[in-house]
C-alpha cells in the first residue's frame, strides 16, 4: 500500500505505508473534516446550522469518492456524493484553485430547495511548479 504525503518537495512520490501510517492519515483527514465543521458552525448566522448543526462536511478523492466526513447530520451525506459527481461531470477540468460551485439542483444531489451544497476542488503543488487535483471538499 502507498500514500501520497502532501506538502513535501516529493509530494508526487508515493511512500510506503502500513496499517499504522494509513490510520494516521485517515485521522488527519478526519480532523480536517471536523475543523471544516467547526468553522462553518462558528461562521454561520442560521440557527439551523449554528444551534442544530443541520449541515454536513466531507472530503472526497480526486475521482469523487467519499473519503471522510464530519459527525454532523448525515442525511446530507447521502446526497453529497451525487453533488460532487455532478460538479466533476460539468466543471471538473475547468475548475482552478479558489473556485467553488454551489449546487441545489434536485437532479444533481440536491435535497430541499434551501439546502445548498458547496463543492470545491483541492490542489497540491507539484515539484515541477504545477498543480494537480488532490481531491474535493463539500459542505
CSV table of N, CA, C and O in Angstrom, one decimal:
chain,number,residue,atom,x,y,z
A,1,UNK,N,0.8,-1.2,0.0
A,1,UNK,CA,0.0,0.0,0.0
A,1,UNK,C,0.9,1.2,0.0
A,1,UNK,O,2.0,1.2,0.6
A,2,UNK,N,0.4,2.3,-0.7
A,2,UNK,CA,1.2,3.5,-0.7
A,2,UNK,C,0.3,4.7,-0.5
A,2,UNK,O,-0.9,4.6,-0.8
A,3,UNK,N,0.8,5.8,0.0
A,3,UNK,CA,0.0,7.0,0.2
A,3,UNK,C,0.9,8.2,-0.3
A,3,UNK,O,2.1,8.1,-0.3
A,4,UNK,N,0.2,9.3,-0.6
A,4,UNK,CA,1.0,10.5,-1.0
A,4,UNK,C,1.0,11.4,0.1
A,4,UNK,O,0.0,11.6,0.8
A,5,UNK,N,2.2,11.9,0.4
A,5,UNK,CA,2.4,12.8,1.5
A,5,UNK,C,2.4,14.2,1.0
A,5,UNK,O,3.4,14.6,0.3
A,6,UNK,N,1.3,15.0,1.2
A,6,UNK,CA,1.3,16.4,0.7
A,6,UNK,C,2.2,17.3,1.4
A,6,UNK,O,2.5,17.1,2.6
A,7,UNK,N,2.6,18.4,0.8
A,7,UNK,CA,3.3,19.4,1.4
A,7,UNK,C,4.8,19.2,1.5
A,7,UNK,O,5.6,19.9,2.1
A,8,UNK,N,5.3,18.2,0.8
A,8,UNK,CA,6.7,17.9,0.7
A,8,UNK,C,7.2,18.1,-0.7
A,8,UNK,O,6.4,18.1,-1.6
A,9,UNK,N,8.5,18.3,-0.9
A,9,UNK,CA,9.1,18.5,-2.2
A,9,UNK,C,8.8,17.3,-3.1
A,9,UNK,O,8.6,17.5,-4.3
A,10,UNK,N,8.7,16.2,-2.6
A,10,UNK,CA,8.4,15.0,-3.4
A,10,UNK,C,7.0,14.5,-3.2
A,10,UNK,O,6.7,13.3,-3.1
A,11,UNK,N,6.1,15.5,-3.2
A,11,UNK,CA,4.6,15.2,-3.0
A,11,UNK,C,4.0,14.2,-4.0
A,11,UNK,O,3.1,13.5,-3.6
A,12,UNK,N,4.6,14.1,-5.2
A,12,UNK,CA,4.0,13.2,-6.1
A,12,UNK,C,4.6,11.8,-6.0
A,12,UNK,O,4.2,10.8,-6.7
A,13,UNK,N,5.6,11.6,-5.1
A,13,UNK,CA,6.2,10.3,-5.0
A,13,UNK,C,5.5,9.5,-3.9
A,13,UNK,O,5.4,9.9,-2.8
A,14,UNK,N,4.9,8.4,-4.3
A,14,UNK,CA,4.2,7.5,-3.2
A,14,UNK,C,5.3,7.0,-2.2
A,14,UNK,O,6.4,6.7,-2.6
A,15,UNK,N,4.9,7.0,-1.0
A,15,UNK,CA,5.8,6.4,0.0
A,15,UNK,C,5.1,5.2,0.6
A,15,UNK,O,3.9,5.1,0.7
A,16,UNK,N,5.9,4.3,1.0
A,16,UNK,CA,5.4,3.0,1.5
A,16,UNK,C,4.8,3.3,2.9
A,16,UNK,O,5.3,4.0,3.7
A,17,UNK,N,3.6,2.7,3.1
A,17,UNK,CA,2.9,2.8,4.4
A,17,UNK,C,2.3,1.5,4.8
A,17,UNK,O,1.8,0.8,3.9
A,18,UNK,N,2.2,1.3,6.0
A,18,UNK,CA,1.5,0.2,6.6
A,18,UNK,C,0.2,0.6,7.2
A,18,UNK,O,-0.3,1.7,7.0
A,19,UNK,N,-0.4,-0.3,8.0
A,19,UNK,CA,-1.7,0.0,8.6
A,19,UNK,C,-1.6,1.2,9.5
A,19,UNK,O,-2.6,2.0,9.6
A,20,UNK,N,-0.5,1.3,10.3
A,20,UNK,CA,-0.4,2.4,11.2
A,20,UNK,C,-0.4,3.8,10.5
A,20,UNK,O,-1.0,4.7,10.9
A,21,UNK,N,0.4,3.8,9.4
A,21,UNK,CA,0.5,5.1,8.6
A,21,UNK,C,-0.8,5.4,8.0
A,21,UNK,O,-1.2,6.6,7.9
A,22,UNK,N,-1.6,4.4,7.5
A,22,UNK,CA,-2.9,4.6,7.0
A,22,UNK,C,-3.8,5.2,8.0
A,22,UNK,O,-4.6,6.1,7.7
A,23,UNK,N,-3.8,4.6,9.2
A,23,UNK,CA,-4.6,5.1,10.3
A,23,UNK,C,-4.3,6.5,10.7
A,23,UNK,O,-5.2,7.4,10.9
A,24,UNK,N,-3.0,6.9,10.7
A,24,UNK,CA,-2.6,8.3,11.0
A,24,UNK,C,-3.2,9.2,9.9
A,24,UNK,O,-3.7,10.3,10.2
A,25,UNK,N,-3.0,8.8,8.6
A,25,UNK,CA,-3.5,9.6,7.5
A,25,UNK,C,-5.0,9.8,7.6
A,25,UNK,O,-5.5,10.9,7.5
A,26,UNK,N,-5.8,8.8,7.9
A,26,UNK,CA,-7.2,8.9,8.0
A,26,UNK,C,-7.6,9.8,9.2
A,26,UNK,O,-8.6,10.5,9.1
A,27,UNK,N,-6.9,9.7,10.3
A,27,UNK,CA,-7.2,10.5,11.5
A,27,UNK,C,-6.9,12.0,11.1
A,27,UNK,O,-7.7,12.9,11.5
A,28,UNK,N,-5.9,12.3,10.4
A,28,UNK,CA,-5.6,13.6,10.0
A,28,UNK,C,-6.7,14.2,9.0
A,28,UNK,O,-7.1,15.3,9.2
A,29,UNK,N,-7.1,13.3,8.1
A,29,UNK,CA,-8.2,13.8,7.2
A,29,UNK,C,-9.5,14.0,7.9
A,29,UNK,O,-10.3,14.9,7.6
A,30,UNK,N,-9.8,13.1,8.9
A,30,UNK,CA,-11.0,13.2,9.7
A,30,UNK,C,-10.9,14.5,10.5
A,30,UNK,O,-11.9,15.2,10.7
A,31,UNK,N,-9.7,14.9,11.0
A,31,UNK,CA,-9.5,16.2,11.7
A,31,UNK,C,-9.8,17.3,10.8
A,31,UNK,O,-10.4,18.4,11.2
A,32,UNK,N,-9.5,17.2,9.5
A,32,UNK,CA,-9.8,18.3,8.5
A,32,UNK,C,-11.3,18.5,8.4
A,32,UNK,O,-11.8,19.6,8.4
A,33,UNK,N,-12.0,17.4,8.3
A,33,UNK,CA,-13.5,17.4,8.2
A,33,UNK,C,-14.1,18.0,9.4
A,33,UNK,O,-15.0,18.8,9.3
A,34,UNK,N,-13.6,17.6,10.6
A,34,UNK,CA,-14.1,18.2,11.8
A,34,UNK,C,-13.8,19.7,11.9
A,34,UNK,O,-14.7,20.5,12.4
A,35,UNK,N,-12.7,20.1,11.5
A,35,UNK,CA,-12.3,21.5,11.5
A,35,UNK,C,-13.2,22.3,10.5
A,35,UNK,O,-13.6,23.4,10.8
A,36,UNK,N,-13.5,21.7,9.4
A,36,UNK,CA,-14.4,22.4,8.4
A,36,UNK,C,-15.8,22.6,9.1
A,36,UNK,O,-16.4,23.6,9.0
A,37,UNK,N,-16.2,21.6,9.8
A,37,UNK,CA,-17.5,21.6,10.5
A,37,UNK,C,-17.5,22.7,11.6
A,37,UNK,O,-18.4,23.5,11.7
A,38,UNK,N,-16.4,22.8,12.4
A,38,UNK,CA,-16.3,23.8,13.4
A,38,UNK,C,-16.3,25.2,12.8
A,38,UNK,O,-17.0,26.1,13.4
A,39,UNK,N,-15.6,25.4,11.8
A,39,UNK,CA,-15.5,26.7,11.1
A,39,UNK,C,-16.9,27.1,10.6
A,39,UNK,O,-17.3,28.3,10.7
A,40,UNK,N,-17.5,26.2,9.9
A,40,UNK,CA,-18.8,26.5,9.3
A,40,UNK,C,-19.8,26.9,10.4
A,40,UNK,O,-20.6,27.8,10.2
A,41,UNK,N,-19.8,26.1,11.4
A,41,UNK,CA,-20.8,26.4,12.5
A,41,UNK,C,-20.5,27.7,13.2
A,41,UNK,O,-21.5,28.5,13.5
A,42,UNK,N,-19.3,28.0,13.4
A,42,UNK,CA,-18.9,29.3,14.1
A,42,UNK,C,-19.3,30.5,13.2
A,42,UNK,O,-19.7,31.5,13.6
A,43,UNK,N,-19.1,30.4,11.9
A,43,UNK,CA,-19.3,31.5,10.9
A,43,UNK,C,-20.7,31.7,10.5
A,43,UNK,O,-21.1,32.7,10.0
A,44,UNK,N,-21.6,30.7,10.9
A,44,UNK,CA,-23.0,30.7,10.4
A,44,UNK,C,-23.8,31.7,11.2
A,44,UNK,O,-23.6,32.0,12.4
A,45,UNK,N,-24.8,32.3,10.5
A,45,UNK,CA,-25.8,33.1,11.1
A,45,UNK,C,-27.1,32.3,11.3
A,45,UNK,O,-28.0,32.7,12.1
A,46,UNK,N,-27.3,31.2,10.6
A,46,UNK,CA,-28.5,30.5,10.6
A,46,UNK,C,-28.6,29.6,11.9
A,46,UNK,O,-27.7,28.9,12.2
A,47,UNK,N,-29.7,29.7,12.6
A,47,UNK,CA,-29.9,28.9,13.8
A,47,UNK,C,-29.9,27.4,13.4
A,47,UNK,O,-29.5,26.5,14.2
A,48,UNK,N,-30.3,27.0,12.2
A,48,UNK,CA,-30.3,25.6,11.8
A,48,UNK,C,-28.9,25.1,11.8
A,48,UNK,O,-28.6,23.9,12.1
A,49,UNK,N,-27.9,25.9,11.4
A,49,UNK,CA,-26.6,25.5,11.3
A,49,UNK,C,-25.9,25.7,12.6
A,49,UNK,O,-25.3,24.8,13.2
A,50,UNK,N,-26.0,26.9,13.2
A,50,UNK,CA,-25.3,27.3,14.4
A,50,UNK,C,-25.7,26.5,15.6
A,50,UNK,O,-24.9,26.0,16.4
A,51,UNK,N,-27.0,26.3,15.8
A,51,UNK,CA,-27.5,25.6,17.0
A,51,UNK,C,-27.9,24.2,16.8
A,51,UNK,O,-27.7,23.4,17.7
A,52,UNK,N,-28.5,23.8,15.7
A,52,UNK,CA,-28.9,22.5,15.4
A,52,UNK,C,-27.9,21.6,14.7
A,52,UNK,O,-28.0,20.4,14.6
A,53,UNK,N,-26.8,22.3,14.2
A,53,UNK,CA,-25.8,21.6,13.4
A,53,UNK,C,-26.4,20.8,12.3
A,53,UNK,O,-26.0,19.6,12.0
A,54,UNK,N,-27.3,21.4,11.6
A,54,UNK,CA,-28.0,20.8,10.5
A,54,UNK,C,-27.2,21.0,9.2
A,54,UNK,O,-27.6,21.8,8.3
A,55,UNK,N,-26.1,20.4,9.1
A,55,UNK,CA,-25.2,20.5,7.9
A,55,UNK,C,-24.2,19.3,7.9
A,55,UNK,O,-24.2,18.6,8.9
A,56,UNK,N,-23.5,19.2,6.8
A,56,UNK,CA,-22.5,18.1,6.7
A,56,UNK,C,-21.3,18.7,6.1
A,56,UNK,O,-21.3,19.6,5.3
A,57,UNK,N,-20.1,18.1,6.4
A,57,UNK,CA,-18.9,18.4,5.8
A,57,UNK,C,-18.1,17.1,5.4
A,57,UNK,O,-18.2,16.2,6.2
A,58,UNK,N,-17.5,17.1,4.3
A,58,UNK,CA,-16.9,15.9,3.8
A,58,UNK,C,-15.7,16.1,2.9
A,58,UNK,O,-15.7,17.2,2.2
A,59,UNK,N,-14.8,15.2,2.8
A,59,UNK,CA,-13.7,15.2,1.9
A,59,UNK,C,-13.9,14.1,0.9
A,59,UNK,O,-14.3,13.0,1.3
A,60,UNK,N,-13.5,14.3,-0.3
A,60,UNK,CA,-13.7,13.3,-1.4
A,60,UNK,C,-12.3,13.1,-2.1
A,60,UNK,O,-11.5,14.0,-2.2
A,61,UNK,N,-12.2,12.0,-2.7
A,61,UNK,CA,-11.0,11.7,-3.5
A,61,UNK,C,-11.1,12.5,-4.8
A,61,UNK,O,-12.1,13.1,-5.1
A,62,UNK,N,-10.0,12.5,-5.6
A,62,UNK,CA,-10.0,13.3,-6.9
A,62,UNK,C,-11.0,12.7,-7.8
A,62,UNK,O,-11.5,13.4,-8.7
A,63,UNK,N,-11.4,11.4,-7.7
A,63,UNK,CA,-12.4,10.8,-8.5
A,63,UNK,C,-13.8,11.1,-8.0
A,63,UNK,O,-14.8,10.7,-8.6
A,64,UNK,N,-14.0,11.7,-6.8
A,64,UNK,CA,-15.3,12.0,-6.3
A,64,UNK,C,-15.8,11.0,-5.3
A,64,UNK,O,-17.0,11.0,-4.9
A,65,UNK,N,-15.0,10.1,-4.8
A,65,UNK,CA,-15.5,9.1,-3.8
A,65,UNK,C,-15.4,9.6,-2.4
A,65,UNK,O,-14.4,10.3,-2.1
A,66,UNK,N,-16.4,9.4,-1.6
A,66,UNK,CA,-16.4,9.9,-0.2
A,66,UNK,C,-15.2,9.3,0.5
A,66,UNK,O,-15.0,8.1,0.6
A,67,UNK,N,-14.4,10.2,1.2
A,67,UNK,CA,-13.2,9.7,1.9
A,67,UNK,C,-13.4,9.8,3.4
A,67,UNK,O,-13.3,8.8,4.1
A,68,UNK,N,-13.8,11.0,3.9
A,68,UNK,CA,-14.1,11.1,5.3
A,68,UNK,C,-15.2,12.2,5.5
A,68,UNK,O,-15.4,13.0,4.6
A,69,UNK,N,-15.8,12.1,6.6
A,69,UNK,CA,-16.9,13.1,6.9
A,69,UNK,C,-16.9,13.5,8.3
A,69,UNK,O,-16.4,12.8,9.2
A,70,UNK,N,-17.4,14.7,8.6
A,70,UNK,CA,-17.6,15.2,10.0
A,70,UNK,C,-18.8,14.5,10.6
A,70,UNK,O,-19.7,14.1,9.8
A,71,UNK,N,-18.9,14.4,11.8
A,71,UNK,CA,-20.0,13.8,12.5
A,71,UNK,C,-21.1,14.8,12.8
A,71,UNK,O,-21.3,15.3,13.9
A,72,UNK,N,-21.9,15.2,11.7
A,72,UNK,CA,-23.0,16.1,11.9
A,72,UNK,C,-24.2,15.3,11.5
A,72,UNK,O,-24.3,14.1,11.7
A,73,UNK,N,-25.1,16.0,10.8
A,73,UNK,CA,-26.3,15.3,10.4
A,73,UNK,C,-26.0,14.6,9.1
A,73,UNK,O,-25.8,15.2,8.0
A,74,UNK,N,-26.0,13.3,9.1
A,74,UNK,CA,-25.5,12.5,7.9
A,74,UNK,C,-26.5,12.4,6.7
A,74,UNK,O,-26.2,11.8,5.7
A,75,UNK,N,-27.7,12.9,6.9
A,75,UNK,CA,-28.7,12.8,5.8
A,75,UNK,C,-28.1,13.5,4.5
A,75,UNK,O,-28.3,13.0,3.4
A,76,UNK,N,-27.4,14.6,4.7
A,76,UNK,CA,-26.8,15.3,3.5
A,76,UNK,C,-25.7,14.4,2.8
A,76,UNK,O,-25.5,14.5,1.7
A,77,UNK,N,-25.1,13.6,3.6
A,77,UNK,CA,-24.0,12.8,3.1
A,77,UNK,C,-24.5,11.7,2.1
A,77,UNK,O,-23.8,11.2,1.3
A,78,UNK,N,-25.8,11.4,2.2
A,78,UNK,CA,-26.4,10.5,1.2
A,78,UNK,C,-26.5,11.2,-0.2
A,78,UNK,O,-26.4,10.5,-1.2
A,79,UNK,N,-26.7,12.5,-0.2
A,79,UNK,CA,-26.8,13.2,-1.5
A,79,UNK,C,-25.6,13.9,-1.9
A,79,UNK,O,-25.4,14.2,-3.1
A,80,UNK,N,-24.7,14.2,-1.0
A,80,UNK,CA,-23.5,14.9,-1.3
A,80,UNK,C,-22.6,14.3,-2.4
A,80,UNK,O,-22.1,15.0,-3.2
A,81,UNK,N,-22.4,13.0,-2.4
A,81,UNK,CA,-21.6,12.4,-3.4
A,81,UNK,C,-22.2,12.6,-4.8
A,81,UNK,O,-21.4,12.8,-5.8
A,82,UNK,N,-23.5,12.7,-4.9
A,82,UNK,CA,-24.1,13.0,-6.2
A,82,UNK,C,-23.9,14.4,-6.6
A,82,UNK,O,-23.7,14.7,-7.8
A,83,UNK,N,-23.8,15.3,-5.6
A,83,UNK,CA,-23.5,16.7,-5.9
A,83,UNK,C,-22.0,16.9,-6.4
A,83,UNK,O,-21.8,17.6,-7.4
A,84,UNK,N,-21.1,16.2,-5.7
A,84,UNK,CA,-19.7,16.2,-6.1
A,84,UNK,C,-19.6,15.6,-7.5
A,84,UNK,O,-18.9,16.2,-8.4
A,85,UNK,N,-20.2,14.5,-7.8
A,85,UNK,CA,-20.2,13.9,-9.1
A,85,UNK,C,-20.7,14.8,-10.2
A,85,UNK,O,-20.1,14.9,-11.3
A,86,UNK,N,-21.8,15.5,-9.9
A,86,UNK,CA,-22.4,16.5,-10.9
A,86,UNK,C,-21.4,17.6,-11.2
A,86,UNK,O,-21.2,18.0,-12.3
A,87,UNK,N,-20.7,18.1,-10.1
A,87,UNK,CA,-19.7,19.2,-10.3
A,87,UNK,C,-18.6,18.7,-11.2
A,87,UNK,O,-18.1,19.4,-12.1
A,88,UNK,N,-18.1,17.5,-10.9
A,88,UNK,CA,-17.0,16.9,-11.6
A,88,UNK,C,-17.4,16.7,-13.1
A,88,UNK,O,-16.6,17.1,-14.0
A,89,UNK,N,-18.6,16.2,-13.3
A,89,UNK,CA,-19.0,16.0,-14.7
A,89,UNK,C,-19.2,17.3,-15.5
A,89,UNK,O,-18.8,17.4,-16.6
A,90,UNK,N,-19.7,18.3,-14.8
A,90,UNK,CA,-20.0,19.6,-15.5
A,90,UNK,C,-18.8,20.5,-15.6
A,90,UNK,O,-18.6,21.2,-16.6
A,91,UNK,N,-18.0,20.6,-14.5
A,91,UNK,CA,-17.0,21.6,-14.4
A,91,UNK,C,-15.6,21.1,-14.2
A,91,UNK,O,-14.6,21.8,-14.2
A,92,UNK,N,-15.4,19.8,-13.9
A,92,UNK,CA,-14.2,19.2,-13.4
A,92,UNK,C,-12.9,19.7,-14.0
A,92,UNK,O,-12.0,20.1,-13.3
A,93,UNK,N,-12.7,19.7,-15.3
A,93,UNK,CA,-11.5,20.1,-15.9
A,93,UNK,C,-11.3,21.6,-15.9
A,93,UNK,O,-10.1,22.1,-16.1
A,94,UNK,N,-12.3,22.4,-15.7
A,94,UNK,CA,-12.2,23.8,-15.8
A,94,UNK,C,-12.0,24.5,-14.5
A,94,UNK,O,-11.8,25.7,-14.5
A,95,UNK,N,-12.2,23.8,-13.4
A,95,UNK,CA,-12.1,24.5,-12.1
A,95,UNK,C,-10.6,24.7,-11.7
A,95,UNK,O,-9.7,23.9,-12.0
A,96,UNK,N,-10.3,25.8,-11.1
A,96,UNK,CA,-9.0,26.2,-10.7
A,96,UNK,C,-9.0,26.4,-9.2
A,96,UNK,O,-10.0,26.6,-8.5
A,97,UNK,N,-7.8,26.6,-8.6
A,97,UNK,CA,-7.7,26.9,-7.1
A,97,UNK,C,-8.5,28.1,-6.8
A,97,UNK,O,-8.5,29.1,-7.5
A,98,UNK,N,-9.3,28.0,-5.7
A,98,UNK,CA,-10.1,29.1,-5.3
A,98,UNK,C,-11.6,29.0,-5.8
A,98,UNK,O,-12.5,29.7,-5.3
A,99,UNK,N,-11.8,28.2,-6.8
A,99,UNK,CA,-13.2,28.1,-7.4
A,99,UNK,C,-14.0,27.3,-6.4
A,99,UNK,O,-13.6,26.3,-5.8
A,100,UNK,N,-15.3,27.6,-6.4
A,100,UNK,CA,-16.3,26.9,-5.7
A,100,UNK,C,-17.6,26.8,-6.5
A,100,UNK,O,-17.9,27.7,-7.2
A,101,UNK,N,-18.3,25.7,-6.4
A,101,UNK,CA,-19.6,25.5,-7.1
A,101,UNK,C,-20.7,25.3,-6.1
A,101,UNK,O,-20.6,24.4,-5.2
A,102,UNK,N,-21.8,26.1,-6.2
A,102,UNK,CA,-22.9,25.9,-5.3
A,102,UNK,C,-24.0,25.1,-6.1
A,102,UNK,O,-24.3,25.4,-7.2
A,103,UNK,N,-24.5,24.0,-5.4
A,103,UNK,CA,-25.4,23.1,-6.1
A,103,UNK,C,-26.7,23.0,-5.2
A,103,UNK,O,-26.6,22.8,-4.0
A,104,UNK,N,-27.8,23.1,-5.8
A,104,UNK,CA,-29.1,22.8,-5.1
A,104,UNK,C,-30.1,22.2,-6.1
A,104,UNK,O,-31.3,22.1,-5.8
A,105,UNK,N,-29.6,21.7,-7.2
A,105,UNK,CA,-30.5,21.0,-8.2
A,105,UNK,C,-30.9,19.6,-7.7
A,105,UNK,O,-30.0,18.8,-7.4
A,106,UNK,N,-32.2,19.3,-7.6
A,106,UNK,CA,-32.6,18.0,-7.1
A,106,UNK,C,-32.1,16.9,-8.0
A,106,UNK,O,-32.0,15.7,-7.5
A,107,UNK,N,-31.8,17.1,-9.2
A,107,UNK,CA,-31.3,16.1,-10.1
A,107,UNK,C,-29.8,15.9,-10.0
A,107,UNK,O,-29.2,15.1,-10.7
A,108,UNK,N,-29.1,16.8,-9.2
A,108,UNK,CA,-27.7,16.7,-9.0
A,108,UNK,C,-27.3,16.6,-7.6
A,108,UNK,O,-26.4,17.2,-7.1
A,109,UNK,N,-28.1,15.8,-6.8
A,109,UNK,CA,-27.8,15.6,-5.4
A,109,UNK,C,-28.5,16.5,-4.5
A,109,UNK,O,-28.3,16.4,-3.3
A,110,UNK,N,-29.2,17.5,-5.0
A,110,UNK,CA,-29.9,18.5,-4.1
A,110,UNK,C,-31.0,17.8,-3.3
A,110,UNK,O,-31.5,16.8,-3.7
A,111,UNK,N,-31.4,18.3,-2.2
A,111,UNK,CA,-32.4,17.8,-1.4
A,111,UNK,C,-33.6,18.8,-1.3
A,111,UNK,O,-34.4,18.9,-2.2
A,112,UNK,N,-33.6,19.6,-0.2
A,112,UNK,CA,-34.6,20.7,-0.1
A,112,UNK,C,-34.1,21.9,-0.9
A,112,UNK,O,-32.9,22.1,-1.1
A,113,UNK,N,-35.0,22.7,-1.4
A,113,UNK,CA,-34.6,23.9,-2.2
A,113,UNK,C,-33.7,24.8,-1.4
A,113,UNK,O,-32.8,25.4,-2.0
A,114,UNK,N,-33.9,24.9,-0.1
A,114,UNK,CA,-33.0,25.8,0.7
A,114,UNK,C,-31.7,25.1,1.1
A,114,UNK,O,-30.8,25.8,1.7
A,115,UNK,N,-31.5,23.9,0.8
A,115,UNK,CA,-30.2,23.2,1.1
A,115,UNK,C,-29.3,23.4,-0.1
A,115,UNK,O,-29.6,23.1,-1.2
A,116,UNK,N,-28.1,24.0,0.2
A,116,UNK,CA,-27.1,24.3,-0.9
A,116,UNK,C,-25.9,23.5,-0.5
A,116,UNK,O,-25.4,23.6,0.6
A,117,UNK,N,-25.3,22.8,-1.5
A,117,UNK,CA,-24.0,22.1,-1.3
A,117,UNK,C,-23.0,22.9,-2.0
A,117,UNK,O,-23.1,23.2,-3.2
A,118,UNK,N,-21.9,23.3,-1.3
A,118,UNK,CA,-20.8,24.0,-1.9
A,118,UNK,C,-19.7,23.0,-2.1
A,118,UNK,O,-19.2,22.3,-1.1
A,119,UNK,N,-19.2,22.9,-3.3
A,119,UNK,CA,-18.2,21.9,-3.7
A,119,UNK,C,-16.9,22.7,-4.2
A,119,UNK,O,-17.1,23.6,-5.0
A,120,UNK,N,-15.8,22.3,-3.7
A,120,UNK,CA,-14.5,23.0,-4.1
A,120,UNK,C,-13.4,22.0,-4.4
A,120,UNK,O,-13.3,21.0,-3.6
A,121,UNK,N,-12.7,22.2,-5.4
A,121,UNK,CA,-11.5,21.3,-5.7
A,121,UNK,C,-10.3,21.7,-4.8
A,121,UNK,O,-10.2,22.9,-4.4
A,122,UNK,N,-9.5,20.7,-4.4
A,122,UNK,CA,-8.3,20.9,-3.6
A,122,UNK,C,-7.1,20.5,-4.5
A,122,UNK,O,-7.1,19.4,-5.0
A,123,UNK,N,-6.2,21.4,-4.6
A,123,UNK,CA,-5.0,21.2,-5.4
A,123,UNK,C,-3.7,21.1,-4.5
A,123,UNK,O,-3.7,21.8,-3.5
A,124,UNK,N,-2.7,20.4,-5.0
A,124,UNK,CA,-1.4,20.4,-4.3
A,124,UNK,C,-0.4,20.8,-5.4
A,124,UNK,O,-0.5,20.6,-6.6
A,125,UNK,N,0.7,21.5,-4.9
A,125,UNK,CA,1.7,21.9,-5.8
A,125,UNK,C,2.6,20.7,-6.1
A,125,UNK,O,2.8,19.8,-5.3
A,126,UNK,N,3.0,20.6,-7.4
A,126,UNK,CA,3.9,19.5,-7.8
A,126,UNK,C,5.4,20.0,-7.7
A,126,UNK,O,5.6,21.2,-7.7
A,127,UNK,N,6.3,19.2,-7.7
A,127,UNK,CA,7.7,19.6,-7.6
A,127,UNK,C,8.2,20.4,-8.8
A,127,UNK,O,9.2,21.0,-8.8
A,128,UNK,N,7.4,20.3,-9.9
A,128,UNK,CA,7.8,20.9,-11.2
A,128,UNK,C,7.1,22.3,-11.4
A,128,UNK,O,7.1,22.8,-12.5
A,129,UNK,N,6.5,22.8,-10.3
A,129,UNK,CA,5.9,24.1,-10.4
A,129,UNK,C,4.4,24.1,-10.8
A,129,UNK,O,3.8,25.2,-10.9
A,130,UNK,N,3.9,23.0,-11.1
A,130,UNK,CA,2.5,22.9,-11.5
A,130,UNK,C,1.6,22.6,-10.3
A,130,UNK,O,2.0,22.6,-9.1
A,131,UNK,N,0.4,22.3,-10.6
A,131,UNK,CA,-0.6,21.9,-9.6
A,131,UNK,C,-1.4,20.7,-10.1
A,131,UNK,O,-1.7,20.6,-11.3
A,132,UNK,N,-1.8,19.8,-9.2
A,132,UNK,CA,-2.6,18.7,-9.6
A,132,UNK,C,-3.8,18.6,-8.6
A,132,UNK,O,-3.7,19.0,-7.4
A,133,UNK,N,-4.9,18.1,-9.1
A,133,UNK,CA,-6.1,17.9,-8.2
A,133,UNK,C,-5.8,16.8,-7.2
A,133,UNK,O,-5.4,15.7,-7.6
A,134,UNK,N,-6.0,17.1,-5.9
A,134,UNK,CA,-5.8,16.1,-4.9
A,134,UNK,C,-7.1,15.6,-4.4
A,134,UNK,O,-7.1,14.4,-3.9
A,135,UNK,N,-8.2,16.3,-4.5
A,135,UNK,CA,-9.5,15.8,-4.0
A,135,UNK,C,-10.5,17.0,-4.1
A,135,UNK,O,-10.2,18.0,-4.7
A,136,UNK,N,-11.6,16.8,-3.3
A,136,UNK,CA,-12.7,17.7,-3.3
A,136,UNK,C,-13.2,17.9,-1.9
A,136,UNK,O,-13.1,16.9,-1.1
A,137,UNK,N,-13.6,19.0,-1.5
A,137,UNK,CA,-14.3,19.2,-0.2
A,137,UNK,C,-15.7,19.7,-0.5
A,137,UNK,O,-16.0,20.3,-1.6
A,138,UNK,N,-16.6,19.4,0.4
A,138,UNK,CA,-18.0,19.8,0.2
A,138,UNK,C,-18.7,20.0,1.5
A,138,UNK,O,-18.4,19.4,2.5
A,139,UNK,N,-19.5,21.1,1.6
A,139,UNK,CA,-20.3,21.4,2.8
A,139,UNK,C,-21.7,21.5,2.4
A,139,UNK,O,-22.1,21.9,1.3
